Amino acid sequence: MAFQGAAAGSFAAGLGTGLSLIVAIGAQNAFVLKQGLLRRHVFAVCLFCALSDAALIAAGVAGAGALASRAPWFLSAMRWGGAAFLIWYGLRSARAAWQGGEALAPEGAVLPSLAATLATIAALTWLNPHVWLDTVVLLGAVSAQSPDRVAFAAGAMTGSVLFFFSLGYGARLLAPVFARPAAWRVLDAAVALVMWAIAATLILGG
């Protein structure tokens, strides 16, 4: 019974810690929100994010966090690669905001394929040092203090699943607002600012 109590406590701690780290507005979350609004490849994007988080959390709990913290070249490479991609993606969003014309279902629009969509979310996930720091380093460090690291990891992974699928499928509640192209211009401008802000923190924080 004591073991079960420890496991439950560790699961709850992992769930709470994981959610507290993931809910912050970031490049990955902004992309999931936009896909949810478009209702394009939502399940695939949410599943990819959840599975990626699960892999990174597992690595952190297994001890990869300590290895990453001892390899400055790894985080440095991630930092510059991630910053370059975020700057490019921000420029793309800024151009969309400037040109306008996007809506929930624009007629004749050529939307990205599943492969292109997954390639973008893969870059936003795996080239983002913040994702690595949150999942591998921070969660890995916190899990070391937990009486049941497996339960802690399971809780953190559950938090990722709940968050990404809630964000992706909950975005459609905003569909009436984003039926207007002007709302998309605001969203694209906001996404561009988020991308550039994160890129700036990566560049200046090094």
PDB file of C-alpha atoms in Angstrom:
ATOM      1  CA  MET A   1       0.000   0.000   0.000  1.00  0.00           C
ATOM      2  CA  ALA A   2       2.860   2.358   0.838  1.00  0.00           C
ATOM      3  CA  PHE A   3       4.425   1.580  -2.529  1.00  0.00           C
ATOM      4  CA  GLN A   4       1.166   2.347  -4.289  1.00  0.00           C
ATOM      5  CA  GLY A   5       0.909   5.619  -2.402  1.00  0.00           C
ATOM      6  CA  ALA A   6       4.440   6.576  -3.414  1.00  0.00           C
ATOM      7  CA  ALA A   7       3.697   5.692  -7.032  1.00  0.00           C
ATOM      8  CA  ALA A   8       0.502   7.759  -7.000  1.00  0.00           C
ATOM      9  CA  GLY A   9       2.322  10.697  -5.459  1.00  0.00           C
ATOM     10  CA  SER A  10       5.125  10.445  -8.011  1.00  0.00           C
ATOM     11  CA  PHE A  11       2.615  10.215 -10.860  1.00  0.00           C
ATOM     12  CA  ALA A  12       0.828  13.339  -9.624  1.00  0.00           C
ATOM     13  CA  ALA A  13       4.150  15.156  -9.209  1.00  0.00           C
ATOM     14  CA  GLY A  14       5.191  14.220 -12.736  1.00  0.00           C
ATOM     15  CA  LEU A  15       1.820  15.286 -14.129  1.00  0.00           C
ATOM     16  CA  GLY A  16       1.938  18.651 -12.385  1.00  0.00           C
ATOM     17  CA  THR A  17       5.568  19.345 -13.195  1.00  0.00           C
ATOM     18  CA  GLY A  18       5.149  18.361 -16.835  1.00  0.00           C
ATOM     19  CA  LEU A  19       2.080  20.551 -17.294  1.00  0.00           C
ATOM     20  CA  SER A  20       3.717  23.521 -15.558  1.00  0.00           C
ATOM     21  CA  LEU A  21       6.597  23.384 -18.035  1.00  0.00           C
ATOM     22  CA  ILE A  22       4.602  22.732 -21.196  1.00  0.00           C
ATOM     23  CA  VAL A  23       1.770  25.270 -20.886  1.00  0.00           C
ATOM     24  CA  ALA A  24       4.045  28.251 -21.535  1.00  0.00           C
ATOM     25  CA  ILE A  25       3.496  29.806 -24.964  1.00  0.00           C
ATOM     26  CA  GLY A  26       6.131  28.519 -27.323  1.00  0.00           C
ATOM     27  CA  ALA A  27       6.904  27.696 -30.931  1.00  0.00           C
ATOM     28  CA  GLN A  28       5.597  24.151 -30.692  1.00  0.00           C
ATOM     29  CA  ASN A  29       2.347  25.132 -28.978  1.00  0.00           C
ATOM     30  CA  ALA A  30       1.689  27.951 -31.443  1.00  0.00           C
ATOM     31  CA  PHE A  31       1.992  25.521 -34.348  1.00  0.00           C
ATOM     32  CA  VAL A  32      -0.341  22.977 -32.713  1.00  0.00           C
ATOM     33  CA  LEU A  33      -2.880  25.749 -32.115  1.00  0.00           C
ATOM     34  CA  LYS A  34      -2.758  26.824 -35.749  1.00  0.00           C
ATOM     35  CA  GLN A  35      -3.198  23.267 -37.013  1.00  0.00           C
ATOM     36  CA  GLY A  36      -6.148  22.873 -34.672  1.00  0.00           C
ATOM     37  CA  LEU A  37      -7.735  25.998 -36.092  1.00  0.00           C
ATOM     38  CA  LEU A  38      -7.173  24.764 -39.639  1.00  0.00           C
ATOM     39  CA  ARG A  39      -8.341  21.256 -38.656  1.00  0.00           C
ATOM     40  CA  ARG A  40      -5.482  19.873 -40.724  1.00  0.00           C
ATOM     41  CA  HIS A  41      -3.542  16.798 -39.568  1.00  0.00           C
ATOM     42  CA  VAL A  42      -4.511  17.575 -35.964  1.00  0.00           C
ATOM     43  CA  PHE A  43      -4.312  14.019 -34.661  1.00  0.00           C
ATOM     44  CA  ALA A  44      -0.961  13.360 -36.337  1.00  0.00           C
ATOM     45  CA  VAL A  45       0.550  16.604 -35.022  1.00  0.00           C
ATOM     46  CA  CYS A  46      -0.724  16.078 -31.471  1.00  0.00           C
ATOM     47  CA  LEU A  47       0.427  12.460 -31.476  1.00  0.00           C
ATOM     48  CA  PHE A  48       3.854  13.424 -32.793  1.00  0.00           C
ATOM     49  CA  CYS A  49       4.285  16.040 -30.060  1.00  0.00           C
ATOM     50  CA  ALA A  50       3.128  13.661 -27.336  1.00  0.00           C
ATOM     51  CA  LEU A  51       5.383  10.821 -28.535  1.00  0.00           C
ATOM     52  CA  SER A  52       8.347  13.173 -28.884  1.00  0.00           C
ATOM     53  CA  ASP A  53       7.815  14.419 -25.350  1.00  0.00           C
ATOM     54  CA  ALA A  54       7.521  10.839 -24.122  1.00  0.00           C
ATOM     55  CA  ALA A  55      10.849   9.916 -25.731  1.00  0.00           C
ATOM     56  CA  LEU A  56      12.590  12.983 -24.307  1.00  0.00           C
ATOM     57  CA  ILE A  57      11.082  12.505 -20.846  1.00  0.00           C
ATOM     58  CA  ALA A  58      12.148   8.857 -20.848  1.00  0.00           C
ATOM     59  CA  ALA A  59      15.659   9.915 -21.822  1.00  0.00           C
ATOM     60  CA  GLY A  60      15.749  12.500 -19.049  1.00  0.00           C
ATOM     61  CA  VAL A  61      14.544  10.064 -16.399  1.00  0.00           C
ATOM     62  CA  ALA A  62      17.068   7.503 -17.654  1.00  0.00           C
ATOM     63  CA  GLY A  63      19.882   9.959 -17.030  1.00  0.00           C
ATOM     64  CA  ALA A  64      20.435  11.647 -20.373  1.00  0.00           C
ATOM     65  CA  GLY A  65      19.854  15.011 -18.700  1.00  0.00           C
ATOM     66  CA  ALA A  66      23.151  14.730 -16.859  1.00  0.00           C
ATOM     67  CA  LEU A  67      24.885  13.757 -20.090  1.00  0.00           C
ATOM     68  CA  ALA A  68      23.400  16.725 -21.980  1.00  0.00           C
ATOM     69  CA  SER A  69      24.424  19.144 -19.239  1.00  0.00           C
ATOM     70  CA  ARG A  70      27.993  17.872 -19.497  1.00  0.00           C
ATOM     71  CA  ALA A  71      28.149  18.309 -23.271  1.00  0.00           C
ATOM     72  CA  PRO A  72      28.099  22.077 -23.945  1.00  0.00           C
ATOM     73  CA  TRP A  73      28.655  21.507 -27.672  1.00  0.00           C
ATOM     74  CA  PHE A  74      25.346  19.618 -27.933  1.00  0.00           C
ATOM     75  CA  LEU A  75      23.231  22.366 -26.398  1.00  0.00           C
ATOM     76  CA  SER A  76      25.186  24.982 -28.361  1.00  0.00           C
ATOM     77  CA  ALA A  77      24.463  23.228 -31.655  1.00  0.00           C
ATOM     78  CA  MET A  78      20.799  22.936 -30.716  1.00  0.00           C
ATOM     79  CA  ARG A  79      20.726  26.591 -29.735  1.00  0.00           C
ATOM     80  CA  TRP A  80      22.048  27.960 -33.026  1.00  0.00           C
ATOM     81  CA  GLY A  81      20.172  25.488 -35.207  1.00  0.00           C
ATOM     82  CA  GLY A  82      16.938  26.202 -33.359  1.00  0.00           C
ATOM     83  CA  ALA A  83      17.443  29.969 -33.529  1.00  0.00           C
ATOM     84  CA  ALA A  84      18.016  29.850 -37.295  1.00  0.00           C
ATOM     85  CA  PHE A  85      14.866  27.803 -37.866  1.00  0.00           C
ATOM     86  CA  LEU A  86      12.756  30.014 -35.595  1.00  0.00           C
ATOM     87  CA  ILE A  87      13.920  33.159 -37.399  1.00  0.00           C
ATOM     88  CA  TRP A  88      12.991  31.617 -40.757  1.00  0.00           C
ATOM     89  CA  TYR A  89       9.599  30.419 -39.515  1.00  0.00           C
ATOM     90  CA  GLY A  90       8.952  33.840 -37.966  1.00  0.00           C
ATOM     91  CA  LEU A  91       9.681  35.525 -41.293  1.00  0.00           C
ATOM     92  CA  ARG A  92       7.260  33.170 -42.990  1.00  0.00           C
ATOM     93  CA  SER A  93       4.525  33.972 -40.461  1.00  0.00           C
ATOM     94  CA  ALA A  94       5.241  37.704 -40.710  1.00  0.00           C
ATOM     95  CA  ARG A  95       4.878  37.538 -44.487  1.00  0.00           C
ATOM     96  CA  ALA A  96       1.540  35.736 -44.100  1.00  0.00           C
ATOM     97  CA  ALA A  97       0.392  38.424 -41.654  1.00  0.00           C
ATOM     98  CA  TRP A  98       1.441  41.191 -44.051  1.00  0.00           C
ATOM     99  CA  GLN A  99      -0.135  39.662 -47.137  1.00  0.00           C
ATOM    100  CA  GLY A 100      -3.280  38.423 -45.405  1.00  0.00           C
ATOM    101  CA  GLY A 101      -5.890  36.409 -47.260  1.00  0.00           C
ATOM    102  CA  GLU A 102      -5.710  33.335 -45.039  1.00  0.00           C
ATOM    103  CA  ALA A 103      -8.836  31.895 -43.464  1.00  0.00           C
ATOM    104  CA  LEU A 104     -10.068  28.630 -42.019  1.00  0.00           C
ATOM    105  CA  ALA A 105     -10.946  27.203 -45.413  1.00  0.00           C
ATOM    106  CA  PRO A 106      -9.679  29.463 -48.197  1.00  0.00           C
ATOM    107  CA  GLU A 107     -10.912  28.283 -51.547  1.00  0.00           C
ATOM    108  CA  GLY A 108      -8.235  27.052 -53.887  1.00  0.00           C
ATOM    109  CA  ALA A 109      -5.529  27.301 -51.219  1.00  0.00           C
ATOM    110  CA  VAL A 110      -2.754  24.729 -51.339  1.00  0.00           C
ATOM    111  CA  LEU A 111      -2.289  23.567 -47.750  1.00  0.00           C
ATOM    112  CA  PRO A 112       0.865  21.753 -46.580  1.00  0.00           C
ATOM    113  CA  SER A 113       0.837  17.977 -46.926  1.00  0.00           C
ATOM    114  CA  LEU A 114       1.048  15.641 -43.940  1.00  0.00           C
ATOM    115  CA  ALA A 115       4.740  15.051 -44.606  1.00  0.00           C
ATOM    116  CA  ALA A 116       5.494  18.784 -44.773  1.00  0.00           C
ATOM    117  CA  THR A 117       3.445  19.426 -41.643  1.00  0.00           C
ATOM    118  CA  LEU A 118       5.246  16.716 -39.682  1.00  0.00           C
ATOM    119  CA  ALA A 119       8.608  17.981 -40.935  1.00  0.00           C
ATOM    120  CA  THR A 120       7.790  21.435 -39.571  1.00  0.00           C
ATOM    121  CA  ILE A 121       6.618  20.215 -36.163  1.00  0.00           C
ATOM    122  CA  ALA A 122       9.631  17.905 -35.987  1.00  0.00           C
ATOM    123  CA  ALA A 123      11.955  20.883 -36.453  1.00  0.00           C
ATOM    124  CA  LEU A 124      10.008  22.985 -33.938  1.00  0.00           C
ATOM    125  CA  THR A 125      10.266  20.124 -31.446  1.00  0.00           C
ATOM    126  CA  TRP A 126      13.674  18.536 -31.884  1.00  0.00           C
ATOM    127  CA  LEU A 127      15.616  21.677 -32.859  1.00  0.00           C
ATOM    128  CA  ASN A 128      14.240  23.657 -29.927  1.00  0.00           C
ATOM    129  CA  PRO A 129      16.679  23.663 -26.985  1.00  0.00           C
ATOM    130  CA  HIS A 130      13.867  24.795 -24.683  1.00  0.00           C
ATOM    131  CA  VAL A 131      12.079  21.497 -25.309  1.00  0.00           C
ATOM    132  CA  TRP A 132      15.248  19.570 -24.440  1.00  0.00           C
ATOM    133  CA  LEU A 133      15.895  21.618 -21.333  1.00  0.00           C
ATOM    134  CA  ASP A 134      12.315  21.241 -20.086  1.00  0.00           C
ATOM    135  CA  THR A 135      11.964  17.525 -20.755  1.00  0.00           C
ATOM    136  CA  VAL A 136      15.423  15.982 -20.629  1.00  0.00           C
ATOM    137  CA  VAL A 137      17.292  18.240 -18.216  1.00  0.00           C
ATOM    138  CA  LEU A 138      14.664  19.712 -15.857  1.00  0.00           C
ATOM    139  CA  LEU A 139      12.251  16.792 -15.673  1.00  0.00           C
ATOM    140  CA  GLY A 140      15.208  14.419 -15.514  1.00  0.00           C
ATOM    141  CA  ALA A 141      16.624  16.331 -12.555  1.00  0.00           C
ATOM    142  CA  VAL A 142      13.282  16.531 -10.737  1.00  0.00           C
ATOM    143  CA  SER A 143      12.596  12.827 -11.299  1.00  0.00           C
ATOM    144  CA  ALA A 144      15.820  11.991  -9.464  1.00  0.00           C
ATOM    145  CA  GLN A 145      14.152  13.258  -6.280  1.00  0.00           C
ATOM    146  CA  SER A 146      11.034  11.141  -6.799  1.00  0.00           C
ATOM    147  CA  PRO A 147      10.536   7.867  -4.890  1.00  0.00           C
ATOM    148  CA  ASP A 148       9.164   6.260  -8.067  1.00  0.00           C
ATOM    149  CA  ARG A 149      10.842   7.607 -11.205  1.00  0.00           C
ATOM    150  CA  VAL A 150       8.824   5.402 -13.560  1.00  0.00           C
ATOM    151  CA  ALA A 151       5.542   6.710 -12.137  1.00  0.00           C
ATOM    152  CA  PHE A 152       6.898  10.267 -12.312  1.00  0.00           C
ATOM    153  CA  ALA A 153       7.772   9.800 -15.990  1.00  0.00           C
ATOM    154  CA  ALA A 154       4.339   8.293 -16.675  1.00  0.00           C
ATOM    155  CA  GLY A 155       2.698  11.306 -15.049  1.00  0.00           C
ATOM    156  CA  ALA A 156       4.754  13.757 -17.109  1.00  0.00           C
ATOM    157  CA  MET A 157       3.991  11.854 -20.315  1.00  0.00           C
ATOM    158  CA  THR A 158       0.283  11.836 -19.467  1.00  0.00           C
ATOM    159  CA  GLY A 159       0.435  15.597 -18.998  1.00  0.00           C
ATOM    160  CA  SER A 160       1.882  15.987 -22.492  1.00  0.00           C
ATOM    161  CA  VAL A 161      -0.854  13.854 -24.040  1.00  0.00           C
ATOM    162  CA  LEU A 162      -3.605  15.770 -22.236  1.00  0.00           C
ATOM    163  CA  PHE A 163      -2.145  19.163 -23.108  1.00  0.00           C
ATOM    164  CA  PHE A 164      -1.410  18.655 -26.799  1.00  0.00           C
ATOM    165  CA  PHE A 165      -4.696  16.951 -27.631  1.00  0.00           C
ATOM    166  CA  SER A 166      -6.654  19.547 -25.622  1.00  0.00           C
ATOM    167  CA  LEU A 167      -4.845  22.347 -27.445  1.00  0.00           C
ATOM    168  CA  GLY A 168      -5.184  20.790 -30.885  1.00  0.00           C
ATOM    169  CA  TYR A 169      -8.847  19.819 -30.666  1.00  0.00           C
ATOM    170  CA  GLY A 170      -9.892  22.644 -28.354  1.00  0.00           C
ATOM    171  CA  ALA A 171      -8.686  25.204 -30.881  1.00  0.00           C
ATOM    172  CA  ARG A 172     -11.796  24.619 -32.988  1.00  0.00           C
ATOM    173  CA  LEU A 173     -13.814  26.436 -30.319  1.00  0.00           C
ATOM    174  CA  LEU A 174     -12.185  29.581 -31.680  1.00  0.00           C
ATOM    175  CA  ALA A 175     -13.328  28.795 -35.234  1.00  0.00           C
ATOM    176  CA  PRO A 176     -16.003  31.553 -35.334  1.00  0.00           C
ATOM    177  CA  VAL A 177     -13.325  34.136 -34.567  1.00  0.00           C
ATOM    178  CA  PHE A 178     -10.871  32.805 -37.137  1.00  0.00           C
ATOM    179  CA  ALA A 179     -13.484  32.575 -39.869  1.00  0.00           C
ATOM    180  CA  ARG A 180     -12.348  36.126 -40.644  1.00  0.00           C
ATOM    181  CA  PRO A 181      -9.050  36.608 -42.517  1.00  0.00           C
ATOM    182  CA  ALA A 182      -8.204  39.591 -40.280  1.00  0.00           C
ATOM    183  CA  ALA A 183      -8.021  37.290 -37.267  1.00  0.00           C
ATOM    184  CA  TRP A 184      -5.480  35.122 -39.091  1.00  0.00           C
ATOM    185  CA  ARG A 185      -3.318  38.170 -39.746  1.00  0.00           C
ATOM    186  CA  VAL A 186      -3.261  38.863 -36.015  1.00  0.00           C
ATOM    187  CA  LEU A 187      -2.457  35.225 -35.228  1.00  0.00           C
ATOM    188  CA  ASP A 188       0.332  35.064 -37.817  1.00  0.00           C
ATOM    189  CA  ALA A 189       1.797  38.300 -36.461  1.00  0.00           C
ATOM    190  CA  ALA A 190       1.656  36.895 -32.926  1.00  0.00           C
ATOM    191  CA  VAL A 191       3.295  33.643 -34.057  1.00  0.00           C
ATOM    192  CA  ALA A 192       6.075  35.611 -35.758  1.00  0.00           C
ATOM    193  CA  LEU A 193       6.714  37.598 -32.572  1.00  0.00           C
ATOM    194  CA  VAL A 194       6.779  34.427 -30.470  1.00  0.00           C
ATOM    195  CA  MET A 195       9.240  32.751 -32.839  1.00  0.00           C
ATOM    196  CA  TRP A 196      11.532  35.776 -32.915  1.00  0.00           C
ATOM    197  CA  ALA A 197      11.333  36.253 -29.152  1.00  0.00           C
ATOM    198  CA  ILE A 198      12.377  32.643 -28.552  1.00  0.00           C
ATOM    199  CA  ALA A 199      15.146  32.955 -31.161  1.00  0.00           C
ATOM    200  CA  ALA A 200      16.391  36.102 -29.393  1.00  0.00           C
ATOM    201  CA  THR A 201      16.508  34.341 -26.034  1.00  0.00           C
ATOM    202  CA  LEU A 202      18.486  31.499 -27.623  1.00  0.00           C
ATOM    203  CA  ILE A 203      20.991  33.873 -29.248  1.00  0.00           C
ATOM    204  CA  LEU A 204      21.378  36.309 -26.352  1.00  0.00           C
ATOM    205  CA  GLY A 205      21.149  33.653 -23.664  1.00  0.00           C
ATOM    206  CA  GLY A 206      24.190  31.823 -24.947  1.00  0.00           C
TER     207      GLY A 206
END
